[in-house]
mmCIF file of C-alpha atoms in Angstrom:
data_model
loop_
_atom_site.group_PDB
_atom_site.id
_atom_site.type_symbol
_atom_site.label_atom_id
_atom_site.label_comp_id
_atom_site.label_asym_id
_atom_site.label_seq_id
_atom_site.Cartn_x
_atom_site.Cartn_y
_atom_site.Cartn_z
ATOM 1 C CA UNK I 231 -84.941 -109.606 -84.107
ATOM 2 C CA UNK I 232 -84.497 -105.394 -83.606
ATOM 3 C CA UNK I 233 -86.734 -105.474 -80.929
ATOM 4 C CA UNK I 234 -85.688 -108.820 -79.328
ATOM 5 C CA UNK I 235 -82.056 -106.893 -79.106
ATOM 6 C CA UNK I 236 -83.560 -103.493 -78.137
ATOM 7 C CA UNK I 237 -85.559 -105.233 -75.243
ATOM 8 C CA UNK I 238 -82.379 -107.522 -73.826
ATOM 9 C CA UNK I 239 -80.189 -104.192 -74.175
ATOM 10 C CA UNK I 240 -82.621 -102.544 -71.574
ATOM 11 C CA UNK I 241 -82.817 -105.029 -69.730
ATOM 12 C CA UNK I 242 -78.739 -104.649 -69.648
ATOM 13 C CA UNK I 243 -78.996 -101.402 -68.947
ATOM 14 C CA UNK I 244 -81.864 -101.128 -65.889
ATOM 15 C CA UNK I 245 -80.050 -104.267 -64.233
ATOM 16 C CA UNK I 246 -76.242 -102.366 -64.443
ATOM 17 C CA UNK I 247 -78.590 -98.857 -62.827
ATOM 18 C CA UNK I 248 -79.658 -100.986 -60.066
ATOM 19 C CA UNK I 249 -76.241 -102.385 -59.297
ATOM 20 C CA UNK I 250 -74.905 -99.492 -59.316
ATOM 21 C CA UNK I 251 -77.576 -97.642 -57.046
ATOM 22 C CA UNK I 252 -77.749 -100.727 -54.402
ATOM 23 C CA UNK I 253 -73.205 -100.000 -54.515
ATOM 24 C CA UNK I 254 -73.789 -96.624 -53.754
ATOM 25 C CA UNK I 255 -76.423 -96.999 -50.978
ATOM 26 C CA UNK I 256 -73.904 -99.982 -49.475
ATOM 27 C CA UNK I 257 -71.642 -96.934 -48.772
ATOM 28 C CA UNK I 258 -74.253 -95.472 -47.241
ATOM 29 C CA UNK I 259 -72.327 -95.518 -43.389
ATOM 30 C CA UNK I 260 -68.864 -94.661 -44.389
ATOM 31 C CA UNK I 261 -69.601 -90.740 -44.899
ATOM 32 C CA UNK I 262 -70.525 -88.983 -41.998
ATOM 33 C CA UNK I 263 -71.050 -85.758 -44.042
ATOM 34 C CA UNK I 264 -73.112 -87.391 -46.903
ATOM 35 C CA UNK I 265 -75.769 -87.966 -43.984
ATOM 36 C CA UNK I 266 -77.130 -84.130 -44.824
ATOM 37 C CA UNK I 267 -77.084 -85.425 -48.371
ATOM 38 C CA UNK I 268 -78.847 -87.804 -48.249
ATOM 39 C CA UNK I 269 -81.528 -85.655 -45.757
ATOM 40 C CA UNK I 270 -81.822 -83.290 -48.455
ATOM 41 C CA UNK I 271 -82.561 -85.352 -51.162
ATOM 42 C CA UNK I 272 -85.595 -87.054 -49.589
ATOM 43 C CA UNK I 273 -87.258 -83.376 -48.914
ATOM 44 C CA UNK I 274 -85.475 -82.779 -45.375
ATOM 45 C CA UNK I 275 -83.163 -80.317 -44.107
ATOM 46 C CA UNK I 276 -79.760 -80.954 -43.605
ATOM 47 C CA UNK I 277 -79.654 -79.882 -39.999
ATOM 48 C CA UNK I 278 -81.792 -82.482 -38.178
ATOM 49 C CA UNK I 279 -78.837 -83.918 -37.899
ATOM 50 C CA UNK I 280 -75.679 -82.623 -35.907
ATOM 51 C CA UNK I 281 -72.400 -82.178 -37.747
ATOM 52 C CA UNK I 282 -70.912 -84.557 -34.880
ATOM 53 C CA UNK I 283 -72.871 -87.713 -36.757
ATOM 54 C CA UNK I 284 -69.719 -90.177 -37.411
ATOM 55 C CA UNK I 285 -71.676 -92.306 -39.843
ATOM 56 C CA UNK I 286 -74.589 -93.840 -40.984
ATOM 57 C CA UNK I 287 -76.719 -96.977 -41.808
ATOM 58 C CA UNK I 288 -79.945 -96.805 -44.126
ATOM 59 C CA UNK I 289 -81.551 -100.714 -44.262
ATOM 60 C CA UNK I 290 -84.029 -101.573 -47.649
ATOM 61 C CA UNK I 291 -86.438 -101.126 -45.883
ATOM 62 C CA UNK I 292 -85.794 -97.486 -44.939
ATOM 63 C CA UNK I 293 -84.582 -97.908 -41.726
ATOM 64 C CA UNK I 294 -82.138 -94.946 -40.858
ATOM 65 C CA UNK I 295 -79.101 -95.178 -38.298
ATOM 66 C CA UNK I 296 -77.252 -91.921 -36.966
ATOM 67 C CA UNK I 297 -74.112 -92.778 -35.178
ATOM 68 C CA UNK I 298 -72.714 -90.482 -32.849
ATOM 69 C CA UNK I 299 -69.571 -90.667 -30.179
ATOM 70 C CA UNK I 300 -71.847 -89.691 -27.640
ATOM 71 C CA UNK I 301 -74.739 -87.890 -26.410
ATOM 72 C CA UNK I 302 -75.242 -84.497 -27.128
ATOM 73 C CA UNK I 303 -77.275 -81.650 -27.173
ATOM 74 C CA UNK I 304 -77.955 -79.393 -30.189
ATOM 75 C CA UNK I 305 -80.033 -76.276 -30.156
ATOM 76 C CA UNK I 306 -82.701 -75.526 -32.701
ATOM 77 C CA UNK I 307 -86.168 -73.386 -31.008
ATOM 78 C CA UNK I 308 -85.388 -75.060 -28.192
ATOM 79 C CA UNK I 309 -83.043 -77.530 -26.553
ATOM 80 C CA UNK I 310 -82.670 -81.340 -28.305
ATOM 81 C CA UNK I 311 -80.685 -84.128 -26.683
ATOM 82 C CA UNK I 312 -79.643 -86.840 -29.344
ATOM 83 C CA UNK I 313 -78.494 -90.452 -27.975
ATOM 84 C CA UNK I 314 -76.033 -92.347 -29.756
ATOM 85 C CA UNK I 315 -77.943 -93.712 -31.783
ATOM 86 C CA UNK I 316 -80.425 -91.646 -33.380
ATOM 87 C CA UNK I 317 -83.251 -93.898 -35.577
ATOM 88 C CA UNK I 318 -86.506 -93.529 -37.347
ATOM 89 C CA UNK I 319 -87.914 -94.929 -40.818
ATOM 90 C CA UNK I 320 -86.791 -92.756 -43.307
ATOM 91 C CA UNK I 321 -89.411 -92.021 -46.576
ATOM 92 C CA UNK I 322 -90.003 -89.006 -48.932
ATOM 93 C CA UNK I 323 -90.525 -85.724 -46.310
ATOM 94 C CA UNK I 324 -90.847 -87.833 -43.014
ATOM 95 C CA UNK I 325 -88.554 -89.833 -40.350
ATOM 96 C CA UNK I 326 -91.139 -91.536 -38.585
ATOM 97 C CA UNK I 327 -90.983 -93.863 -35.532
ATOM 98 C CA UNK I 328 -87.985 -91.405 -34.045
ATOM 99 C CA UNK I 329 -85.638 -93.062 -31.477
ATOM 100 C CA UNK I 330 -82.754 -91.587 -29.842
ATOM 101 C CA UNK I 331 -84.220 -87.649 -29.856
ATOM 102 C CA UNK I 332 -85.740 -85.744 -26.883
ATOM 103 C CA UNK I 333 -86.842 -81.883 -27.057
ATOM 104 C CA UNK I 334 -86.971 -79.784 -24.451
ATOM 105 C CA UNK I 335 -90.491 -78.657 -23.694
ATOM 106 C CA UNK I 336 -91.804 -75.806 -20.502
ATOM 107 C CA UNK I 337 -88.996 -77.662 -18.347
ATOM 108 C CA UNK I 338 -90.001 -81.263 -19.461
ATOM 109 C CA UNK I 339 -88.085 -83.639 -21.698
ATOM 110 C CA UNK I 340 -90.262 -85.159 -24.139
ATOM 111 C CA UNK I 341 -89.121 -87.798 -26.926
ATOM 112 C CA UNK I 342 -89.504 -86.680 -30.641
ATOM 113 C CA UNK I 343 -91.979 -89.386 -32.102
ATOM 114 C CA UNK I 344 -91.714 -87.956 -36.224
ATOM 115 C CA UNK I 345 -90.444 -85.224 -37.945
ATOM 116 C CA UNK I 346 -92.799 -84.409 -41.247
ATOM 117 C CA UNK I 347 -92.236 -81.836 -43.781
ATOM 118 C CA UNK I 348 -95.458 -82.022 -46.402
ATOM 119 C CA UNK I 349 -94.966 -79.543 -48.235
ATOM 120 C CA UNK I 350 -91.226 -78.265 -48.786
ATOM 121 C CA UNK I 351 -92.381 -74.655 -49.732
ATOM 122 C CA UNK I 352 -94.208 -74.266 -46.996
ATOM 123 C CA UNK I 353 -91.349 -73.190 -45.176
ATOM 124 C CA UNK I 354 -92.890 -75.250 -42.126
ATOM 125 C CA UNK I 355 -91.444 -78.592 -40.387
ATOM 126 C CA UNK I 356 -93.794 -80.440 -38.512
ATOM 127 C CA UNK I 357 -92.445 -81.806 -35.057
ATOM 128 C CA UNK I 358 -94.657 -84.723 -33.403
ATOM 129 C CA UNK I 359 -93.529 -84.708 -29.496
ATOM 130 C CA UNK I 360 -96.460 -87.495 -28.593
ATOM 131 C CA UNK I 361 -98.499 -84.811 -26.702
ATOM 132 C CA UNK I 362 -98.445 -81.861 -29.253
ATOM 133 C CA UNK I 363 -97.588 -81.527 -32.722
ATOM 134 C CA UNK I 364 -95.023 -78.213 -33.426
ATOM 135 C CA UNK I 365 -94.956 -76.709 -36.209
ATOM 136 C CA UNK I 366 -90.806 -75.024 -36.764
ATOM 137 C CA UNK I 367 -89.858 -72.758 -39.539
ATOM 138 C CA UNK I 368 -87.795 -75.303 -41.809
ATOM 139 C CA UNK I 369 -85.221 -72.310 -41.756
ATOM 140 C CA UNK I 370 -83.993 -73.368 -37.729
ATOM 141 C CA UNK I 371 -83.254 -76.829 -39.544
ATOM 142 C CA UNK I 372 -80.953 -75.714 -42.462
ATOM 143 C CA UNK I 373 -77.598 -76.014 -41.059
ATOM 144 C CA UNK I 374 -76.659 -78.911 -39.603
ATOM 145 C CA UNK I 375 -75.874 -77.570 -35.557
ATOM 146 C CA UNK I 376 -73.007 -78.048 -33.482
ATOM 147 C CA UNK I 377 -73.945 -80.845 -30.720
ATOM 148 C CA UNK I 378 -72.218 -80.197 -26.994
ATOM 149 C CA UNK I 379 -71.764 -83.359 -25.214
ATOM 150 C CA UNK I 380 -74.747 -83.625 -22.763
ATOM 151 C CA UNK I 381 -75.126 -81.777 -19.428
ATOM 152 C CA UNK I 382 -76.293 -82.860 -16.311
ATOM 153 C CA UNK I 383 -80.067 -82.023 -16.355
ATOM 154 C CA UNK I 384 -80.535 -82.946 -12.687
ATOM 155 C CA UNK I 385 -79.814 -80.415 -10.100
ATOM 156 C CA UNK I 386 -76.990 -82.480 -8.304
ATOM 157 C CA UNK I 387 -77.734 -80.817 -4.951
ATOM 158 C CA UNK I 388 -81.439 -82.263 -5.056
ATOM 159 C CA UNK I 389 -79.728 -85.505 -5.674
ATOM 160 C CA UNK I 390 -77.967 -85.438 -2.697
ATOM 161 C CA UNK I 391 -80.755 -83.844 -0.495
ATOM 162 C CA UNK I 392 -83.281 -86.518 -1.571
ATOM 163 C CA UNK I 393 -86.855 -85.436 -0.928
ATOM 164 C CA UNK I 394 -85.945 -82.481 1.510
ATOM 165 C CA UNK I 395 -84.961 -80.563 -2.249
ATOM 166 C CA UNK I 396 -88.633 -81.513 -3.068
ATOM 167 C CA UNK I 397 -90.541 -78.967 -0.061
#
């Protein structure tokens, strides 16, 4: 009869943890600044995301949502433009699937496919841009930045010139 009670009690207990985590991860997109939290405690740094996120969404299934008022551009080794909405599937060390980020490569804007830290003491952040793979000191990522509502990239006289900017 102990054990029958011992057994139900945990049972109790594991079911009232649960509750309570799945409460605490429904508040998940009301706290702008628990983002960095939450980044940290699944192995990333704060700062791959700007301090401008407004809030956030994180799915069961580890889909992550970054809300922002607009487009903006932070600066880490080089230049990153952030949408809106910033995605990817959050896990352990990793957002993969990255939506919503482009870096700044030799004059080219190229979208951000993961982000990967694999080992935390490493010191290095591993940047997957679809046609090379960076590797960043985690240190550029520790601070969330500030994020400047986006520029122009164009040259507007080209724009107006047409193909005569081209020559």
């Amino acid at each position: 009869m102990g054990a029958l009670f011992g057994s139900c009690n945990l049972r109790i207990w594991i079911s009232i943890f649960i509750i309570l985590l799945v409460g605490l991860c429904s508040n998940c997109g009301e706290d702008a600044s628990s983002i960095h939290s939450l980044l940290r405690s699944m192995g990333l740094p704060a700062g791959l995301v700007p301090k401008q996120a407004k809030s956030y969404r994180l799915d069961e299934n580890g889909r992550l949502e970054v809300y922002l008022d607009a487009p903006c551009m932070a600066k880490y080794e080089n230049r990153v433009i952030f949408d809106t909405v910033f995605s990817a599937n959050l896990s352990y060390g990793s957002l993969i699937g990255v939506e919503g980020m482009s870096q700044e490569e030799l004059f080219l804007w190229l979208p951000v496919k993961d982000i990967i830290v694999n080992y935390p003491t490493s010191g290095v952040i591993l940047i997957d841009i679809g046609v090379a793979h960076k590797q960043l000191s985690l240190s550029l990522f520790e601070d969330p930045p500030d994020c400047n509502p986006q520029v122009t990239l164009r040259n507007p006289l080209r724009k107006q010139r047409g193909f005569e900017s081209l020559r």
